[in-house]
Amino acid sequence: MSRSVFVGDTEYFPGIAQLKYEGPDSDNPLAFKTYDPERIVAGKRMEDHLRFAVCYWHSFCATGADPFGPGTRHHPWAVKNDDEARARDRLDAAFEFFTKLNVPYWCFHDFDMAWEGASVRESEQNLETMVALAKERQGETGMKLLWGTANVFSNPRYMNGASTNPDFDVVTYAASQVKAALDATVELGGGNYVFWGGREGYACLQNTDTKRELEHLAVFLDKAREYGRAIGFDGTFLIEPKPMEPMKHQYDFDAQTVIGFLRHYGLAGDFKLNIEANHATLAGHTFAHDLRMCTDAGLLGSIDANRGDPQNGWDTDQFPIDLYDTVHAMMVVLEAGGLEPGGLNFDAKVRRESTDPEDLFIAHVGGMDAFARGLLIADGILNDPRHRQLRYDRYASFDDGDGKRFENGELGLEELRNLAAENGEPRQRAGKQERMENLINDYVVRGC
Ligand code: XLS
Ligand code: NI
Ligand code: NI
């Protein structure tokens, strides 16, 4: 596919051409060593397995500001005085970046792309203006939208939550934004729509009616589904779990909590999960654990690819470069048959000290190569009969006979007791954890 290298009138990343696969021996920091979109793995192109997306917020809006100091990155697309002019420049810079990086998808929040107006109507118009331009740019570059979402957590009005806010007026405002963001997602052909519950939780249990707030959340999601389907959105609604930050506790704590919630309120199926690595680890799990909980439930929708720092207890949103993480994640994804219509969205930001424009490319290259390696290594492991044997043959006693009858619910507690009495002490069967770990390491070393 040939793509024009920049859109609009200005080149925002001069001196950087479209990135290519150059193979493992390349020493070019702006080339892929493993990610080769055309390479066939397990019967599919790498690009179609990984379905990479770039996020708008961290990459084109954030400047590196932290609670201790202002931004360090000076974006050439953020210099004009007028809101609309800045938004247009930012969009062009983003599409230039997407094209040069050569990824197929992107993701946005309403007010990453547009700017908030003084009224609901004004904000809607601002978003419509930017969606029209984004649609043009998608047409010119071949980019597709992985998902859209609404930022219903930054504006001070959402300090007590959005759909779970104790004040109904705030709930209606959140609804106005979700409606407009759903319209935008449909207009741009997005395959998914995300709800990350930014401030849907509490800071103080004692002043919060948790039962009522959770019920409001369920009603709100149900109405969003109803509206989305009515305007022709046939993609997946996604809930992105996170246990804390900004709130002390967030209702969408982790994968299993969200799965239980979706099933309880009859939302499962239309709604699936968007698992973010750093959120899973904040919940005390591994990334692969939360993915596996989703695939077991048939509810894995998409992935926010990033990583935390084991020494920091917050959402550092670093680029994913840990090979074990990507191997374990891709083992789950491959076993489940893939991510489509979801993908791997880099919800990750370069560090505050990474101030060269090329750093944003280098960071994405690292993440893409790490997942490409994860894919190849995972495919090798899953095709090794020893993996099957170590993981599944442990359950052979349930394949037939009484074990099978137990699985089918045909044996009562007394019958089970009698079997134990008859059969006596069970034979010890080792878990073989170290064999499994060594097998994985062998594939990691053998590489790609
Ligand atoms: C923040 C979330 C956010 C969502 C989209 O922690 O990861 O970026 O992905 O609202
Ligand atoms: Ni995220
Ligand atoms: Ni996050």
mmCIF file of C-alpha atoms in Angstrom, residues 141-358:
data_model
loop_
_atom_site.group_PDB
_atom_site.id
_atom_site.type_symbol
_atom_site.label_atom_id
_atom_site.label_comp_id
_atom_site.label_asym_id
_atom_site.label_seq_id
_atom_site.Cartn_x
_atom_site.Cartn_y
_atom_site.Cartn_z
ATOM 1 C CA THR A 141 -3.890 8.079 4.168
ATOM 2 C CA GLY A 142 -5.833 4.812 4.489
ATOM 3 C CA MET A 143 -5.806 5.098 8.294
ATOM 4 C CA LYS A 144 -8.679 3.476 10.194
ATOM 5 C CA LEU A 145 -10.166 4.210 13.576
ATOM 6 C CA LEU A 146 -9.731 1.468 16.184
ATOM 7 C CA TRP A 147 -11.858 3.230 18.772
ATOM 8 C CA GLY A 148 -13.229 6.518 19.947
ATOM 9 C CA THR A 149 -14.099 7.633 23.465
ATOM 10 C CA ALA A 150 -15.224 10.649 25.477
ATOM 11 C CA ASN A 151 -13.104 12.346 28.092
ATOM 12 C CA VAL A 152 -15.564 12.570 30.977
ATOM 13 C CA PHE A 153 -12.956 12.873 33.712
ATOM 14 C CA SER A 154 -10.702 15.919 33.071
ATOM 15 C CA ASN A 155 -13.170 18.791 33.245
ATOM 16 C CA PRO A 156 -13.667 19.903 36.871
ATOM 17 C CA ARG A 157 -17.415 19.271 36.538
ATOM 18 C CA TYR A 158 -16.600 15.543 36.637
ATOM 19 C CA MET A 159 -14.683 15.701 39.910
ATOM 20 C CA ASN A 160 -17.289 13.443 41.591
ATOM 21 C CA GLY A 161 -17.661 11.134 38.607
ATOM 22 C CA ALA A 162 -19.487 11.165 35.269
ATOM 23 C CA SER A 163 -22.293 8.597 34.957
ATOM 24 C CA THR A 164 -21.879 7.777 38.673
ATOM 25 C CA ASN A 165 -21.940 11.420 39.767
ATOM 26 C CA PRO A 166 -24.281 12.103 42.705
ATOM 27 C CA ASP A 167 -25.623 15.098 40.757
ATOM 28 C CA PHE A 168 -27.997 14.190 37.913
ATOM 29 C CA ASP A 169 -27.094 17.372 35.978
ATOM 30 C CA VAL A 170 -23.538 16.119 35.641
ATOM 31 C CA VAL A 171 -24.784 12.718 34.453
ATOM 32 C CA THR A 172 -26.682 14.434 31.636
ATOM 33 C CA TYR A 173 -23.572 16.358 30.625
ATOM 34 C CA ALA A 174 -21.584 13.128 30.441
ATOM 35 C CA ALA A 175 -24.364 11.674 28.287
ATOM 36 C CA SER A 176 -24.099 14.609 25.887
ATOM 37 C CA GLN A 177 -20.401 13.917 25.416
ATOM 38 C CA VAL A 178 -20.828 10.157 25.000
ATOM 39 C CA LYS A 179 -23.571 10.743 22.428
ATOM 40 C CA ALA A 180 -21.355 13.091 20.409
ATOM 41 C CA ALA A 181 -18.353 10.759 20.690
ATOM 42 C CA LEU A 182 -20.479 7.828 19.507
ATOM 43 C CA ASP A 183 -21.652 9.907 16.540
ATOM 44 C CA ALA A 184 -18.006 10.719 15.792
ATOM 45 C CA THR A 185 -16.929 7.080 16.089
ATOM 46 C CA VAL A 186 -19.640 5.953 13.681
ATOM 47 C CA GLU A 187 -18.835 8.747 11.234
ATOM 48 C CA LEU A 188 -15.183 7.661 11.219
ATOM 49 C CA GLY A 189 -16.010 3.964 10.863
ATOM 50 C CA GLY A 190 -14.587 2.987 14.273
ATOM 51 C CA GLY A 191 -14.722 -0.708 15.121
ATOM 52 C CA ASN A 192 -15.030 -0.127 18.871
ATOM 53 C CA TYR A 193 -16.110 2.443 21.419
ATOM 54 C CA VAL A 194 -14.348 2.643 24.804
ATOM 55 C CA PHE A 195 -15.540 3.526 28.284
ATOM 56 C CA TRP A 196 -12.715 4.064 30.693
ATOM 57 C CA GLY A 197 -14.281 4.918 34.058
ATOM 58 C CA GLY A 198 -11.942 7.796 34.882
ATOM 59 C CA ARG A 199 -13.655 9.031 38.046
ATOM 60 C CA GLU A 200 -16.350 6.358 38.261
ATOM 61 C CA GLY A 201 -15.539 5.240 41.779
ATOM 62 C CA TYR A 202 -15.014 7.018 45.046
ATOM 63 C CA ALA A 203 -12.526 8.910 47.143
ATOM 64 C CA CYS A 204 -14.474 8.355 50.385
ATOM 65 C CA LEU A 205 -16.569 5.239 50.991
ATOM 66 C CA GLN A 206 -18.446 6.906 53.826
ATOM 67 C CA ASN A 207 -19.923 9.690 51.686
ATOM 68 C CA THR A 208 -20.766 7.431 48.725
ATOM 69 C CA ASP A 209 -23.890 5.423 47.927
ATOM 70 C CA THR A 210 -21.992 2.758 46.022
ATOM 71 C CA LYS A 211 -25.083 0.688 45.243
ATOM 72 C CA ARG A 212 -26.914 3.581 43.633
ATOM 73 C CA GLU A 213 -23.833 4.739 41.711
ATOM 74 C CA LEU A 214 -23.223 1.286 40.226
ATOM 75 C CA GLU A 215 -26.852 1.045 39.178
ATOM 76 C CA HIS A 216 -26.551 4.431 37.474
ATOM 77 C CA LEU A 217 -23.460 3.218 35.651
ATOM 78 C CA ALA A 218 -25.375 0.194 34.336
ATOM 79 C CA VAL A 219 -28.349 2.297 33.175
ATOM 80 C CA PHE A 220 -26.017 4.771 31.485
ATOM 81 C CA LEU A 221 -24.163 2.015 29.603
ATOM 82 C CA ASP A 222 -27.430 0.407 28.570
ATOM 83 C CA LYS A 223 -28.663 3.724 27.126
ATOM 84 C CA ALA A 224 -25.366 4.244 25.327
ATOM 85 C CA ARG A 225 -25.720 0.793 23.787
ATOM 86 C CA GLU A 226 -29.287 1.536 22.739
ATOM 87 C CA TYR A 227 -28.263 4.822 21.124
ATOM 88 C CA GLY A 228 -25.165 3.358 19.485
ATOM 89 C CA ARG A 229 -27.095 0.510 17.907
ATOM 90 C CA ALA A 230 -29.818 2.930 16.769
ATOM 91 C CA ILE A 231 -27.308 5.079 14.846
ATOM 92 C CA GLY A 232 -25.765 2.019 13.191
ATOM 93 C CA PHE A 233 -22.766 1.326 15.427
ATOM 94 C CA ASP A 234 -22.206 -2.392 14.942
ATOM 95 C CA GLY A 235 -18.820 -2.583 16.639
ATOM 96 C CA THR A 236 -17.969 -3.533 20.204
ATOM 97 C CA PHE A 237 -18.426 -1.391 23.277
ATOM 98 C CA LEU A 238 -15.423 -1.787 25.536
ATOM 99 C CA ILE A 239 -14.953 -1.254 29.249
ATOM 100 C CA GLU A 240 -11.385 -0.581 30.300
ATOM 101 C CA PRO A 241 -10.764 -1.760 33.876
ATOM 102 C CA LYS A 242 -8.506 0.142 36.243
ATOM 103 C CA PRO A 243 -8.460 -0.297 40.018
ATOM 104 C CA MET A 244 -7.447 3.192 41.161
ATOM 105 C CA GLU A 245 -5.935 6.502 40.045
ATOM 106 C CA PRO A 246 -7.439 9.008 39.854
ATOM 107 C CA MET A 247 -9.912 7.624 42.417
ATOM 108 C CA LYS A 248 -9.043 5.697 45.545
ATOM 109 C CA HIS A 249 -11.245 2.932 44.201
ATOM 110 C CA GLN A 250 -12.708 2.564 40.727
ATOM 111 C CA TYR A 251 -15.739 0.398 40.081
ATOM 112 C CA ASP A 252 -14.191 -1.232 36.991
ATOM 113 C CA PHE A 253 -11.476 -2.635 39.237
ATOM 114 C CA ASP A 254 -10.126 -5.480 37.116
ATOM 115 C CA ALA A 255 -11.174 -7.951 34.425
ATOM 116 C CA GLN A 256 -13.096 -10.301 36.679
ATOM 117 C CA THR A 257 -14.961 -7.458 38.382
ATOM 118 C CA VAL A 258 -16.027 -6.016 35.036
ATOM 119 C CA ILE A 259 -17.019 -9.420 33.655
ATOM 120 C CA GLY A 260 -19.250 -9.995 36.696
ATOM 121 C CA PHE A 261 -20.775 -6.522 36.318
ATOM 122 C CA LEU A 262 -21.473 -6.946 32.587
ATOM 123 C CA ARG A 263 -23.109 -10.317 33.147
ATOM 124 C CA HIS A 264 -25.143 -9.086 36.089
ATOM 125 C CA TYR A 265 -26.613 -6.212 34.090
ATOM 126 C CA GLY A 266 -27.114 -8.081 30.804
ATOM 127 C CA LEU A 267 -24.448 -6.079 28.955
ATOM 128 C CA ALA A 268 -21.955 -8.878 28.149
ATOM 129 C CA GLY A 269 -21.483 -9.492 24.445
ATOM 130 C CA ASP A 270 -22.287 -5.971 23.235
ATOM 131 C CA PHE A 271 -19.696 -4.925 25.798
ATOM 132 C CA LYS A 272 -16.295 -6.564 26.051
ATOM 133 C CA LEU A 273 -13.097 -5.491 27.774
ATOM 134 C CA ASN A 274 -10.182 -3.336 26.804
ATOM 135 C CA ILE A 275 -7.288 -4.580 28.910
ATOM 136 C CA GLU A 276 -4.481 -2.169 29.680
ATOM 137 C CA ALA A 277 -1.277 -3.772 30.907
ATOM 138 C CA ASN A 278 -0.445 -1.105 33.481
ATOM 139 C CA HIS A 279 -3.985 -1.228 34.897
ATOM 140 C CA ALA A 280 -3.804 -4.998 35.362
ATOM 141 C CA THR A 281 -0.552 -4.647 37.260
ATOM 142 C CA LEU A 282 -1.992 -1.830 39.410
ATOM 143 C CA ALA A 283 -4.750 -4.289 40.362
ATOM 144 C CA GLY A 284 -2.092 -6.718 41.567
ATOM 145 C CA HIS A 285 -2.316 -9.017 38.541
ATOM 146 C CA THR A 286 -0.136 -9.675 35.554
ATOM 147 C CA PHE A 287 -1.143 -8.334 32.143
ATOM 148 C CA ALA A 288 -1.586 -11.906 30.879
ATOM 149 C CA HIS A 289 -3.812 -12.784 33.843
ATOM 150 C CA ASP A 290 -6.378 -10.114 32.997
ATOM 151 C CA LEU A 291 -6.238 -11.105 29.335
ATOM 152 C CA ARG A 292 -6.841 -14.743 30.225
ATOM 153 C CA MET A 293 -9.821 -13.884 32.455
ATOM 154 C CA CYS A 294 -11.325 -12.133 29.422
ATOM 155 C CA THR A 295 -10.655 -14.860 26.888
ATOM 156 C CA ASP A 296 -12.008 -17.490 29.293
ATOM 157 C CA ALA A 297 -15.237 -15.468 29.386
ATOM 158 C CA GLY A 298 -15.226 -14.842 25.614
ATOM 159 C CA LEU A 299 -15.005 -11.125 26.383
ATOM 160 C CA LEU A 300 -11.581 -9.928 25.263
ATOM 161 C CA GLY A 301 -12.206 -6.889 23.092
ATOM 162 C CA SER A 302 -8.964 -4.986 22.717
ATOM 163 C CA ILE A 303 -5.683 -4.096 24.389
ATOM 164 C CA ASP A 304 -4.075 -0.890 25.631
ATOM 165 C CA ALA A 305 -0.440 -1.788 25.233
ATOM 166 C CA ASN A 306 1.930 -0.249 27.759
ATOM 167 C CA ARG A 307 3.693 -1.173 30.965
ATOM 168 C CA GLY A 308 4.164 0.122 34.494
ATOM 169 C CA ASP A 309 7.277 0.259 36.586
ATOM 170 C CA PRO A 310 7.435 -2.432 39.265
ATOM 171 C CA GLN A 311 8.923 0.062 41.711
ATOM 172 C CA ASN A 312 6.188 2.653 41.154
ATOM 173 C CA GLY A 313 2.612 2.172 42.251
ATOM 174 C CA TRP A 314 1.049 4.371 39.609
ATOM 175 C CA ASP A 315 0.054 4.377 35.961
ATOM 176 C CA THR A 316 3.361 5.298 34.354
ATOM 177 C CA ASP A 317 2.103 4.317 30.882
ATOM 178 C CA GLN A 318 5.533 3.378 29.561
ATOM 179 C CA PHE A 319 6.030 1.799 26.189
ATOM 180 C CA PRO A 320 5.852 -2.007 26.377
ATOM 181 C CA ILE A 321 9.275 -3.497 25.862
ATOM 182 C CA ASP A 322 9.262 -6.400 28.313
ATOM 183 C CA LEU A 323 9.494 -9.552 26.193
ATOM 184 C CA TYR A 324 7.978 -11.807 28.821
ATOM 185 C CA ASP A 325 4.927 -9.582 28.972
ATOM 186 C CA THR A 326 4.450 -9.596 25.227
ATOM 187 C CA VAL A 327 5.100 -13.346 24.924
ATOM 188 C CA HIS A 328 2.612 -14.198 27.665
ATOM 189 C CA ALA A 329 0.075 -11.751 26.255
ATOM 190 C CA MET A 330 0.361 -13.067 22.724
ATOM 191 C CA MET A 331 0.034 -16.655 23.969
ATOM 192 C CA VAL A 332 -3.385 -15.710 25.343
ATOM 193 C CA VAL A 333 -4.377 -13.739 22.252
ATOM 194 C CA LEU A 334 -3.287 -16.447 19.797
ATOM 195 C CA GLU A 335 -4.997 -19.213 21.734
ATOM 196 C CA ALA A 336 -8.199 -17.190 21.706
ATOM 197 C CA GLY A 337 -8.060 -16.749 17.932
ATOM 198 C CA GLY A 338 -6.941 -13.118 17.718
ATOM 199 C CA LEU A 339 -8.032 -9.599 18.592
ATOM 200 C CA GLU A 340 -10.184 -8.476 15.705
ATOM 201 C CA PRO A 341 -12.100 -6.125 15.740
ATOM 202 C CA GLY A 342 -9.893 -4.982 18.623
ATOM 203 C CA GLY A 343 -6.230 -4.199 18.351
ATOM 204 C CA LEU A 344 -3.119 -3.118 20.231
ATOM 205 C CA ASN A 345 -3.373 0.548 21.099
ATOM 206 C CA PHE A 346 -0.239 2.185 22.439
ATOM 207 C CA ASP A 347 -1.740 3.930 25.448
ATOM 208 C CA ALA A 348 1.796 4.902 26.336
ATOM 209 C CA LYS A 349 3.830 8.048 26.606
ATOM 210 C CA VAL A 350 7.459 8.872 26.117
ATOM 211 C CA ARG A 351 9.239 9.999 29.260
ATOM 212 C CA ARG A 352 9.363 13.642 30.295
ATOM 213 C CA GLU A 353 13.064 13.664 29.410
ATOM 214 C CA SER A 354 12.427 12.332 25.882
ATOM 215 C CA THR A 355 12.253 15.618 24.060
ATOM 216 C CA ASP A 356 13.521 14.901 20.539
ATOM 217 C CA PRO A 357 10.732 14.537 17.968
ATOM 218 C CA GLU A 358 12.273 11.216 16.872
#
